[in-house]
Short mmCIF file of C-alpha atoms and ligand atoms in Angstrom, two decimals:
data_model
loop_
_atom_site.label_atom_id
_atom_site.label_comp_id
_atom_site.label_asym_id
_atom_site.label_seq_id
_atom_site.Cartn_x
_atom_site.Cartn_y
_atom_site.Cartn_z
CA UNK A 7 -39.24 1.33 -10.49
CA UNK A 8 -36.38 -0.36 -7.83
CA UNK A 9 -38.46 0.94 -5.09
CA UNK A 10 -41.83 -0.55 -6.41
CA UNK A 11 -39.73 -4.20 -7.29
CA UNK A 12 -37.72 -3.96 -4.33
CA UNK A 13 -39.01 -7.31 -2.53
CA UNK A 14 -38.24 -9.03 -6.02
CA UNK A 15 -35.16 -7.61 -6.88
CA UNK A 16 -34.17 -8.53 -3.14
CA UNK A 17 -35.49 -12.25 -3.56
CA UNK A 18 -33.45 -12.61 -6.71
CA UNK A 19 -30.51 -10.95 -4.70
CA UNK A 20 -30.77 -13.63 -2.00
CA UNK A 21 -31.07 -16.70 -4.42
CA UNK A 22 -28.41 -15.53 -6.81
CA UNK A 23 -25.73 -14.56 -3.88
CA UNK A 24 -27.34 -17.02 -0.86
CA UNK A 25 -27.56 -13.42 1.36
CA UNK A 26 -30.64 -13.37 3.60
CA UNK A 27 -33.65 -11.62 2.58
CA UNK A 28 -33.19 -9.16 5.38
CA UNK A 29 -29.63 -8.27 4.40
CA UNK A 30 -31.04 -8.27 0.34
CA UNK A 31 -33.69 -5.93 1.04
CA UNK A 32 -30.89 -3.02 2.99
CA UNK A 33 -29.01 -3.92 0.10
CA UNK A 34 -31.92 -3.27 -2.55
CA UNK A 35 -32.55 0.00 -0.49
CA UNK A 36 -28.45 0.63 -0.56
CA UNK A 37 -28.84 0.58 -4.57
CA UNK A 38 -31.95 3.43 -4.67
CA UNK A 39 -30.29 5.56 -2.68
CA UNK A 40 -26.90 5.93 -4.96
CA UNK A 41 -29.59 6.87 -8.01
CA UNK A 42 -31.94 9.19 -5.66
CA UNK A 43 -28.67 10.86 -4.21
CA UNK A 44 -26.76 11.28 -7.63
CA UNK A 45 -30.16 12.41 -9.43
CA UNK A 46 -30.14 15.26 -6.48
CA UNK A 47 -26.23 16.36 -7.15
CA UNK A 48 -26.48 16.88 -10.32
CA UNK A 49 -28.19 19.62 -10.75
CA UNK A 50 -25.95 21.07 -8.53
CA UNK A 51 -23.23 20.45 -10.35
CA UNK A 52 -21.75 23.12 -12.33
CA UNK A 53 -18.87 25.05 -14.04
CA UNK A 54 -17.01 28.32 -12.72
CA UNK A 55 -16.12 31.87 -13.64
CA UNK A 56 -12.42 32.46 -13.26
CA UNK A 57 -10.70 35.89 -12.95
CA UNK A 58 -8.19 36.17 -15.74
CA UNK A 59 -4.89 37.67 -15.81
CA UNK A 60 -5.26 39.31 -19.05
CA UNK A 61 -7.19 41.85 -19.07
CA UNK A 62 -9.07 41.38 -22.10
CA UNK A 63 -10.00 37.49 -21.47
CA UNK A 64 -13.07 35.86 -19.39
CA UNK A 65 -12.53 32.67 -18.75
CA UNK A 66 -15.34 29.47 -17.44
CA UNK A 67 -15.26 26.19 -17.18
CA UNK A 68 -18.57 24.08 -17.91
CA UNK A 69 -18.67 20.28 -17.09
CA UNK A 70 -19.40 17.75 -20.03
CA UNK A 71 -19.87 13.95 -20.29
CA UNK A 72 -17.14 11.40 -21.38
CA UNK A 73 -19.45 9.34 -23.64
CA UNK A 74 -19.21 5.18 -22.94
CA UNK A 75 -18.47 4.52 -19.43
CA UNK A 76 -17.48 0.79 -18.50
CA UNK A 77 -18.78 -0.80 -15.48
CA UNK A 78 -17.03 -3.82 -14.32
CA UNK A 79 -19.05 -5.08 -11.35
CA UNK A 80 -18.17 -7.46 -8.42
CA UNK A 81 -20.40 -10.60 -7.23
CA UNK A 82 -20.47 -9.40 -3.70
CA UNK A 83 -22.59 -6.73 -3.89
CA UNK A 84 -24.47 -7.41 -7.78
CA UNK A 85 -26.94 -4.18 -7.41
CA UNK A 86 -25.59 -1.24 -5.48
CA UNK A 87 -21.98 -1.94 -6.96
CA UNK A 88 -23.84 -1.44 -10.51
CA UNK A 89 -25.98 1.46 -9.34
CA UNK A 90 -22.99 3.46 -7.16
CA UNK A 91 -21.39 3.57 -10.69
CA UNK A 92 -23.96 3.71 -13.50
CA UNK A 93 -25.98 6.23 -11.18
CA UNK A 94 -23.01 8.74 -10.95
CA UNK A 95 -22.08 8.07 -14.55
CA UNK A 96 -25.91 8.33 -16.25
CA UNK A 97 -26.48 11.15 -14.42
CA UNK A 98 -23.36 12.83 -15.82
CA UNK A 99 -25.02 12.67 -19.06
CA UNK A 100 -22.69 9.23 -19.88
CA UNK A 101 -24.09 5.80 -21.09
CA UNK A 102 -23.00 2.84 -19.55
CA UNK A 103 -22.05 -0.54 -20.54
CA UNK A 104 -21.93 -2.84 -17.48
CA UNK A 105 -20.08 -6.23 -17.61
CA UNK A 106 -21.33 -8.10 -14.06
CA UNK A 107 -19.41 -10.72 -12.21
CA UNK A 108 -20.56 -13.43 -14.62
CA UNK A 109 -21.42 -15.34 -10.74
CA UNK A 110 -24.25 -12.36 -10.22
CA UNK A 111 -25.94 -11.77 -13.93
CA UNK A 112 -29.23 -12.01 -12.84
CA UNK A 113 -29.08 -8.92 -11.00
CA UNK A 114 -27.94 -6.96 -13.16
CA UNK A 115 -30.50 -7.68 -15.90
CA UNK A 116 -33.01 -6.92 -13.71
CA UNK A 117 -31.51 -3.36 -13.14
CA UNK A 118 -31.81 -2.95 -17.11
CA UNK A 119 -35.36 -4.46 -17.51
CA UNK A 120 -36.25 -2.31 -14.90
CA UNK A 121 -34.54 0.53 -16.07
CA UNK A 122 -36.39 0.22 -20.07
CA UNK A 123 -39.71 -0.17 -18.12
CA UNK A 124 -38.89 3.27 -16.15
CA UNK A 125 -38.77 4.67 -19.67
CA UNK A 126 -34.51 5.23 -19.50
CA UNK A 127 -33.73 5.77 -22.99
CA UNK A 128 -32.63 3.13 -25.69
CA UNK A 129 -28.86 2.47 -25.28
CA UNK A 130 -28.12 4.71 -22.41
CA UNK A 131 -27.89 1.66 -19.38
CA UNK A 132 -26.46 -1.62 -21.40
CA UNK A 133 -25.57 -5.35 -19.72
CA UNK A 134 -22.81 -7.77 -21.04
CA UNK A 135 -22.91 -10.95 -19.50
CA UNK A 136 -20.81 -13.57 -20.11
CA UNK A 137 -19.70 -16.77 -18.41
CA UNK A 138 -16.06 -17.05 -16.26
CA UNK A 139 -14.59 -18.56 -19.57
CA UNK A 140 -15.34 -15.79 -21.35
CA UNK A 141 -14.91 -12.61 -18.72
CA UNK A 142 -11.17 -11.64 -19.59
CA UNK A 143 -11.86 -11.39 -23.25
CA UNK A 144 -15.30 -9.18 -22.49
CA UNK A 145 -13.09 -7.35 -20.07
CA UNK A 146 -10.11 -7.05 -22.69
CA UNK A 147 -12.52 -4.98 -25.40
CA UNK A 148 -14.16 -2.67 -22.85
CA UNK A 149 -10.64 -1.96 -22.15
CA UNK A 150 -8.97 -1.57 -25.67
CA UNK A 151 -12.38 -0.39 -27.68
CA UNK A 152 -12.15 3.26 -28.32
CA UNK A 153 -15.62 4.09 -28.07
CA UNK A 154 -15.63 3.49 -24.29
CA UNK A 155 -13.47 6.73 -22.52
CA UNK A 156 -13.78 5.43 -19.12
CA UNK A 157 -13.34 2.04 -17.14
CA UNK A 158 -14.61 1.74 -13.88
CA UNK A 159 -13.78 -1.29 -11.95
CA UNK A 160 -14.75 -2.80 -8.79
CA UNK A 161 -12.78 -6.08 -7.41
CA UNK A 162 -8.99 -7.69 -7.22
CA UNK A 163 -6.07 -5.67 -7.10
CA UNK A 164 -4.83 -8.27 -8.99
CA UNK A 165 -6.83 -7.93 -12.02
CA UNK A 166 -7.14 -4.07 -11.62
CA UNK A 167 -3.34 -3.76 -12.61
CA UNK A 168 -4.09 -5.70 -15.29
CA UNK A 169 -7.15 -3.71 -16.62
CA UNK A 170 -4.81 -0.41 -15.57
CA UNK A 171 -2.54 -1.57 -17.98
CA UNK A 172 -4.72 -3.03 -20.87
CA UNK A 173 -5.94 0.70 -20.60
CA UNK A 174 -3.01 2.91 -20.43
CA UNK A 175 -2.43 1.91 -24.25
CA UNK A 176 -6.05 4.19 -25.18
CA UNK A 177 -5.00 6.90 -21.96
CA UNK A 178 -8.70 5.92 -21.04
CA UNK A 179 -9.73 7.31 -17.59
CA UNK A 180 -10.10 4.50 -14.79
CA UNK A 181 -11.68 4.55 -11.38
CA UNK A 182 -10.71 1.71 -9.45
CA UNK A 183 -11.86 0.29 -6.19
CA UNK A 184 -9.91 -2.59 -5.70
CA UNK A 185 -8.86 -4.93 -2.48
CA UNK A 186 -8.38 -3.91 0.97
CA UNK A 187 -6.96 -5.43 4.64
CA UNK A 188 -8.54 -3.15 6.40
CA UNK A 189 -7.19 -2.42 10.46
CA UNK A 190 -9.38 -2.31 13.23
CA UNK A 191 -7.59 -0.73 16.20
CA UNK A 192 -9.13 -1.10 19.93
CA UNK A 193 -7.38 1.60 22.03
CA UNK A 194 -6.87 0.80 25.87
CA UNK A 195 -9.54 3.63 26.13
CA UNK A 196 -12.05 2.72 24.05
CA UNK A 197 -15.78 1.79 25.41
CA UNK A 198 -14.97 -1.91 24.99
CA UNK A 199 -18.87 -2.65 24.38
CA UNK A 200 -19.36 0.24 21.24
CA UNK A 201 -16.07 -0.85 19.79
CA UNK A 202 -17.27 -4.77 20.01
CA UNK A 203 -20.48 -3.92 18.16
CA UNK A 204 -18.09 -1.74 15.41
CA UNK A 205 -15.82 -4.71 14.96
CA UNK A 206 -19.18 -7.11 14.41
CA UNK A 207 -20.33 -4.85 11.93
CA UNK A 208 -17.20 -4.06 10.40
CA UNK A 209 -16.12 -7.64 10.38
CA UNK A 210 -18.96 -9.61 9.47
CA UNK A 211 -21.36 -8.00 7.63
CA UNK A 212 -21.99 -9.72 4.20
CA UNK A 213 -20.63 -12.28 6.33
CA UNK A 214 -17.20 -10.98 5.75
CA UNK A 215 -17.30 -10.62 1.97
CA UNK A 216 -16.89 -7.32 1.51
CA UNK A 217 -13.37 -4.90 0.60
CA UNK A 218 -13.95 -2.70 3.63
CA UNK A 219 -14.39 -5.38 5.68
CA UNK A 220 -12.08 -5.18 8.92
CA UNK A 221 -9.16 -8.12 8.73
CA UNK A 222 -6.20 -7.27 10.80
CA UNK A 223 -7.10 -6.26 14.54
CA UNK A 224 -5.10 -4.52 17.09
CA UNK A 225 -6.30 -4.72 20.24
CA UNK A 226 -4.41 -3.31 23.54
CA UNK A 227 -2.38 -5.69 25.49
CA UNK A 228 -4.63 -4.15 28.43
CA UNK A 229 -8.14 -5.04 27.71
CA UNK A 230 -6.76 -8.26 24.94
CA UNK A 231 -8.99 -10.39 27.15
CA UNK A 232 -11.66 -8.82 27.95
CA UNK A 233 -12.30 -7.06 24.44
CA UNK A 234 -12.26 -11.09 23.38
CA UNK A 235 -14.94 -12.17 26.00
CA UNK A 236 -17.04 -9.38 25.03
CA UNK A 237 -16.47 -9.62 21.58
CA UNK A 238 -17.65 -13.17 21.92
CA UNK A 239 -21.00 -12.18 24.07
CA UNK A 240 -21.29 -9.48 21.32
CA UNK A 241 -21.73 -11.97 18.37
CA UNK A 242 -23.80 -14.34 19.85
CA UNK A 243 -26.50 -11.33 20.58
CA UNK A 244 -26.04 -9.89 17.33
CA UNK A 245 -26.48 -12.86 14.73
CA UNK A 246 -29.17 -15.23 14.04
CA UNK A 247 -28.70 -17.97 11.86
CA UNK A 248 -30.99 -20.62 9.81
CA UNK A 249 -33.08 -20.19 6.60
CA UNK A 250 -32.11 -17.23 3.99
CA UNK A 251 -35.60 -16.98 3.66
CA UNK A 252 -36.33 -16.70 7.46
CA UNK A 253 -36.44 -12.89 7.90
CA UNK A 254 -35.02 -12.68 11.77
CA UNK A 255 -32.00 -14.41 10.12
CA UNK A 256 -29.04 -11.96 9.66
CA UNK A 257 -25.69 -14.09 8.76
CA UNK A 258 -25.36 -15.93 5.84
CA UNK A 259 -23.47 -18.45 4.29
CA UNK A 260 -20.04 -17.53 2.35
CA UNK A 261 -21.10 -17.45 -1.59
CA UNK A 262 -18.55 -19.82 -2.96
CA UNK A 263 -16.44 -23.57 -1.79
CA UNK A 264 -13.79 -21.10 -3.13
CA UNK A 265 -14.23 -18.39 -0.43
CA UNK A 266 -15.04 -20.65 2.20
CA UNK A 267 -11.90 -22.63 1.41
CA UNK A 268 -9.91 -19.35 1.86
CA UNK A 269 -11.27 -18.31 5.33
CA UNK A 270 -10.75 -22.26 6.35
CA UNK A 271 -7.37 -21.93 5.13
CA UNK A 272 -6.28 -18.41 6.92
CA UNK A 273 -7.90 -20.03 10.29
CA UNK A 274 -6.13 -23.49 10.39
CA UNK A 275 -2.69 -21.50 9.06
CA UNK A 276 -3.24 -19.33 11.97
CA UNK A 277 -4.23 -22.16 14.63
CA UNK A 278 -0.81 -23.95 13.03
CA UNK A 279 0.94 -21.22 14.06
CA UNK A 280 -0.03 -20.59 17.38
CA UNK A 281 -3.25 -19.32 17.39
CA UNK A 282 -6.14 -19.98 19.83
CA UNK A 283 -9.84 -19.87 19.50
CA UNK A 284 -11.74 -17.38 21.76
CA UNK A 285 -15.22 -19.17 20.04
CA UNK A 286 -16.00 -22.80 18.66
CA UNK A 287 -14.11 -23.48 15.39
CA UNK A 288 -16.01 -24.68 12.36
CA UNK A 289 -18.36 -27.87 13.12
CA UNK A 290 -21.25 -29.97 12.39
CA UNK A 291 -23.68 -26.97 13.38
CA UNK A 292 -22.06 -25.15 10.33
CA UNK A 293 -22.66 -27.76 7.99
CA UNK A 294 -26.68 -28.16 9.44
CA UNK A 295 -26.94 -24.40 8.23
CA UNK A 296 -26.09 -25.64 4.59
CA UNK A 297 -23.06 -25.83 2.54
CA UNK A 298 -20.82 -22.86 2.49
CA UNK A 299 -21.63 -22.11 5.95
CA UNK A 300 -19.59 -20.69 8.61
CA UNK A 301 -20.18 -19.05 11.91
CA UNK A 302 -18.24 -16.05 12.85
CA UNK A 303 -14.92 -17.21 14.41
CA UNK A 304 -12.47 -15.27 16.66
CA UNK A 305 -9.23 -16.33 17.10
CA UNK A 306 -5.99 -14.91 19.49
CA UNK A 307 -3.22 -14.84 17.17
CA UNK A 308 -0.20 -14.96 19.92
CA UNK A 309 3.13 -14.28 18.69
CA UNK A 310 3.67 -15.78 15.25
CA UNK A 311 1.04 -12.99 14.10
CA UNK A 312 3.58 -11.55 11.74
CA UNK A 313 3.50 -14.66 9.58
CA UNK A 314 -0.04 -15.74 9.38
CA UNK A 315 -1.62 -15.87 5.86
CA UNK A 316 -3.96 -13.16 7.08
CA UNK A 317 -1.65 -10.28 7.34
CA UNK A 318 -1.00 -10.69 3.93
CA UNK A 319 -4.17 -10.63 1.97
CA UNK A 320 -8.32 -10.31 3.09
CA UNK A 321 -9.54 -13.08 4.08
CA UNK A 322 -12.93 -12.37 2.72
CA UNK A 323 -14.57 -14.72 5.40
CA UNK A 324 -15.89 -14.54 8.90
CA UNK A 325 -12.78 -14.63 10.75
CA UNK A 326 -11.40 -12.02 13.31
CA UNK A 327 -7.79 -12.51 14.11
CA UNK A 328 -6.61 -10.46 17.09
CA UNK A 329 -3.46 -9.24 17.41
CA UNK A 330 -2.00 -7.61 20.69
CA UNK A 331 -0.32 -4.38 20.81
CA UNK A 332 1.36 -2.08 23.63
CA UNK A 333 1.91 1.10 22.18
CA UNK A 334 -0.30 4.15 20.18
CA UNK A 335 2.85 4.14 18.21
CA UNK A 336 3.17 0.23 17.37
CA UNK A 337 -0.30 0.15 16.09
CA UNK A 338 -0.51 2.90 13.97
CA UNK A 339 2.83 1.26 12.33
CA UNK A 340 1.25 -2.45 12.16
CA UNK A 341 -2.02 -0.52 10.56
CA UNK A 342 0.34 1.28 7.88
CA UNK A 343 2.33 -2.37 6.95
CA UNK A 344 0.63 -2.94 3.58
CA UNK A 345 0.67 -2.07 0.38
CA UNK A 346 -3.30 -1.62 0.86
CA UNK A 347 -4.99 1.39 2.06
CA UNK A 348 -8.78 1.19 1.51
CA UNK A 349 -10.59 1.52 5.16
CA UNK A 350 -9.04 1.49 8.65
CA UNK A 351 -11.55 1.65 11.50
CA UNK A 352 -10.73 2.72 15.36
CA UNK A 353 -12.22 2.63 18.95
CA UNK A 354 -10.85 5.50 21.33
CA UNK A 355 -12.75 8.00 23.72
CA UNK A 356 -9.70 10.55 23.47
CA UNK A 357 -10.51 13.29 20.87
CA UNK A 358 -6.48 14.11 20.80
CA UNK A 359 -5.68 10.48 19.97
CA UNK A 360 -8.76 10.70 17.26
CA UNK A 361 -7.79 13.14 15.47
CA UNK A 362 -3.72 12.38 15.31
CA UNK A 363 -5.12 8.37 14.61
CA UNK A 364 -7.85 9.50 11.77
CA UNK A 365 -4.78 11.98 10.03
CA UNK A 366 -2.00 9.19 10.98
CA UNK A 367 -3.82 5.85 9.07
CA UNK A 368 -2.64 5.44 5.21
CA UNK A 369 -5.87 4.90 3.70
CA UNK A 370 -8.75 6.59 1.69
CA UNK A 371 -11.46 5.99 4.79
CA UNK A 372 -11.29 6.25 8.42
CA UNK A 373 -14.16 4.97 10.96
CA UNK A 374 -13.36 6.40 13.78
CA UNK A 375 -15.80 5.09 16.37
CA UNK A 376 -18.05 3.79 13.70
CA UNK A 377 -17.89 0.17 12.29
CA UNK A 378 -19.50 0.86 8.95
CA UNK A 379 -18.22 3.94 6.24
CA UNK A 380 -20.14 2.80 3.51
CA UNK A 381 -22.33 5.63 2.54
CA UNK A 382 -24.10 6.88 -1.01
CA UNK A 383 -23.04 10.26 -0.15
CA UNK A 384 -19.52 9.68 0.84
CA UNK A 385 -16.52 9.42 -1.12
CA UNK A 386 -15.30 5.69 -1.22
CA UNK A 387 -12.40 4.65 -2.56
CA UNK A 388 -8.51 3.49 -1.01
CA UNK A 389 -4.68 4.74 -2.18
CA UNK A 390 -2.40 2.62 -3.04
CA UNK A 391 -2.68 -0.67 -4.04
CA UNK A 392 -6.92 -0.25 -3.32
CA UNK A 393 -7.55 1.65 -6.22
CA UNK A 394 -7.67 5.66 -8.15
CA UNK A 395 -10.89 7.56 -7.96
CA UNK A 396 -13.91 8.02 -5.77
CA UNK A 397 -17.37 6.38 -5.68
CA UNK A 398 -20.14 7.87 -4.03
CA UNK A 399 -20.29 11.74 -3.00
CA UNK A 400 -19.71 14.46 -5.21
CA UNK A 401 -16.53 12.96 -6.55
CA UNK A 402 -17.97 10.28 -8.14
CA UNK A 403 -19.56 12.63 -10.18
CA UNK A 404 -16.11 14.39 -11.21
CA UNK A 405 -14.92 11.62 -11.98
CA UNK A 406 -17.06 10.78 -14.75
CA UNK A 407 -17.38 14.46 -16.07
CA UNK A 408 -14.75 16.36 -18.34
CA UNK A 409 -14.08 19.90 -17.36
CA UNK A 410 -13.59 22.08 -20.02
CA UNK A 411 -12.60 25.96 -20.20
CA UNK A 412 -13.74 28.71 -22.23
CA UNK A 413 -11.64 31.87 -22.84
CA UNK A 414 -13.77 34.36 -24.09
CA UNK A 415 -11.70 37.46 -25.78
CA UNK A 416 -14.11 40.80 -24.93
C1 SIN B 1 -17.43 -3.54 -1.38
O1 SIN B 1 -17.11 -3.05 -2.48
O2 SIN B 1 -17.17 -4.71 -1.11
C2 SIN B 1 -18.03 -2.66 -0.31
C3 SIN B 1 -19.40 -2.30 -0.57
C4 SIN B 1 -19.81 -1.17 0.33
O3 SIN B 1 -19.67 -1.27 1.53
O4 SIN B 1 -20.26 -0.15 -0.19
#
């Protein structure tokens, strides 16, 4: 029913988040593939036969549903966000209730029309909107109501210790994905012009509004300048700006005043402190694309890296902030100095230095040569301060099943 709506669902994607159509219609396709792939696992999903110790036991273990999952959904991503968690969970054997960003409701009552006209069954995929004045008192009952036996949130660390908290008191089960700051290392090594086109993905697609997005990058004092330069040439080929609508556009503007005030503020914090532009800063030709609008921006950080706003928190925007470094071992370390650990990406043609890098980086996903992880059947999800639990893969099934085991006396 997705597929067969799909140029709808992605219009009503692009006018309720301002993405372009293009970018709405991967992202329409992003949301089928969670239910086709999760539809497919399940049946392969099973229990298992254990050897006992005593002699005169058997024992299995057969998988059951949970009952009322939650679904807490970001704005950033308003239908595969819903589907990567109400897929896994309704095809568990759970129902969901799903609570959307109250910025992004429309999409999500689309995904429940079109689930009734599919023939789901009565009850089984449920939406709660409600507006921002409202969304911590929706969010406190889906967290203290007993009927629901699982929360599954997508968004701030901030609020995710809160909702981790609210739900401790029931001992619900939580899955969590939650903020990142991810690292992008360039090695001295690496083929400058694959890593440039990993670091444009991994930077700015969704414009920069997404948790995986890269936000801290090391590059080697070696090739600082000319990774910049080709970064640069890089973007300019890649992107194409103008109408939402216009379908060879692929950048976007940022959805809110709020998150473009954020990336503004990171960049002039960073140009107070040192930092230099490799392209042109924000200008009139931003504000021609519409409001909201920025072009991606790369800046050289210099010395006073350490204390830029940046290092601190995501800047959820369309600004790459390069930082230099000398040593393997002083990267790795900058790349491990958070409290963060959702996705780290790095460029390197030495398989030695891949593998030590890929084990080395505290986080739940690694690119390694590869500036997008974000896959339906791959586990995603961070340690730390980025969340608990796995979306995606055959763990995002586990996490929404109870095992149970069965000694049977013969
Ligand atoms: C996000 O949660 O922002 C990332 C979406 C994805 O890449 O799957």
């Amino acid at each position: 029913m997705i597929k067969k709506n799909k140029e709808d669902l992605a219009a009503l994607c692009t006018l309720e988040l301002g993405k372009p159509y293009t970018e709405s219609l991967v992202s329409v396709q992003y949301a089928v593939d969670f239910l086709d792939w999760f539809e497919g696992a399940i049946e392969r999903t099973f229990g298992d036969t254990i050897p006992a110790a005593r002699g005169n036991t058997r024992i299995f273990t057969i998988k059951q549903p949970q009952g009322v999952v939650a679904a807490i959904t970001p704005w950033n991503s308003p239908l595969a966000m819903i589907t990567r968690k109400a897929g896994a969970a309704i095809a568990a054997g759970n129902s969901v209730v799903c609570k959307p960003a109250p910025e992004t409701p429309l999409c999500a009552l689309a995904l429940a029309k079109l689930f009734e006209r599919a023939g789901g069954p009565s009850g089984v995929f449920n939406v709660v909107t409600c507006g921002a004045e409202s969304t911590i008192a929706v969010g406190e009952e889906l967290c203290h109501n007993d009927l629901v036996k699982h929360l599954s949130f997508t968004g701030s660390t901030s609020v995710g210790k809160h909702l981790n908290i609210a739900c401790a008191k029931s001992i619900k089960r939580i899955s969590m994905e939650l903020g990142g700051n991810a690292p992008f290392i360039v090695f001295a090594d690496a083929n400058l012009d694959e890593a440039a086109q990993g670091l444009a993905t991994s930077k700015f697609r969704s414009s920069g509004q997404t948790c995986v997005c890269a936000n801290r990058i090391l590059v080697h004092a070696s090739i600082f300048d000319d990774f910049s330069e080709i970064l640069k040439k890089t973007i300019d080929r890649t992107f194409v700006y103008g109408s939402v609508w216009d379908r060879s556009v692929t950048f976007g503007p940022l959805y809110s005043l709020k998150g473009m005030s954020k990336a503004i503020l990171h960049l002039e914090d960073a140009l107070s402190k040192g930092g230099r532009l490799v392209t042109d800063g924000p200008d009139a030709t931003d504000m021609e694309l519409g409001p909201n609008f920025l072009k991606p921006v790369i800046v050289k950080t210099g010395a006073s890296w350490k204390s830029m706003k940046f290092m601190e928190e995501e800047t959820f925007g369309p600004v790459a902030f390069l930082i230099g470094f000398d040593t393997e071992q002083e990267a790795i370390e900058i790349a491990n100095q958070s409290s963060l650990g959702l996705a780290a990406y790095f460029y390197t043609q030495d398989i030695s230095r891949l593998w030590k890098t890929a084990e080395a980086l505290n986080v739940g996903m690694v690119g390694a040569r590869v500036g997008l992880v974000s896959a339906t059947e791959m586990p995603f999800g961070g340690i730390m301060e980025s969340g608990i639990g796995r979306e995606g893969g055959i763990e995002a099934l586990s996490e929404f099943l109870e095992t149970k085991s069965i000694t049977l006396g013969i």
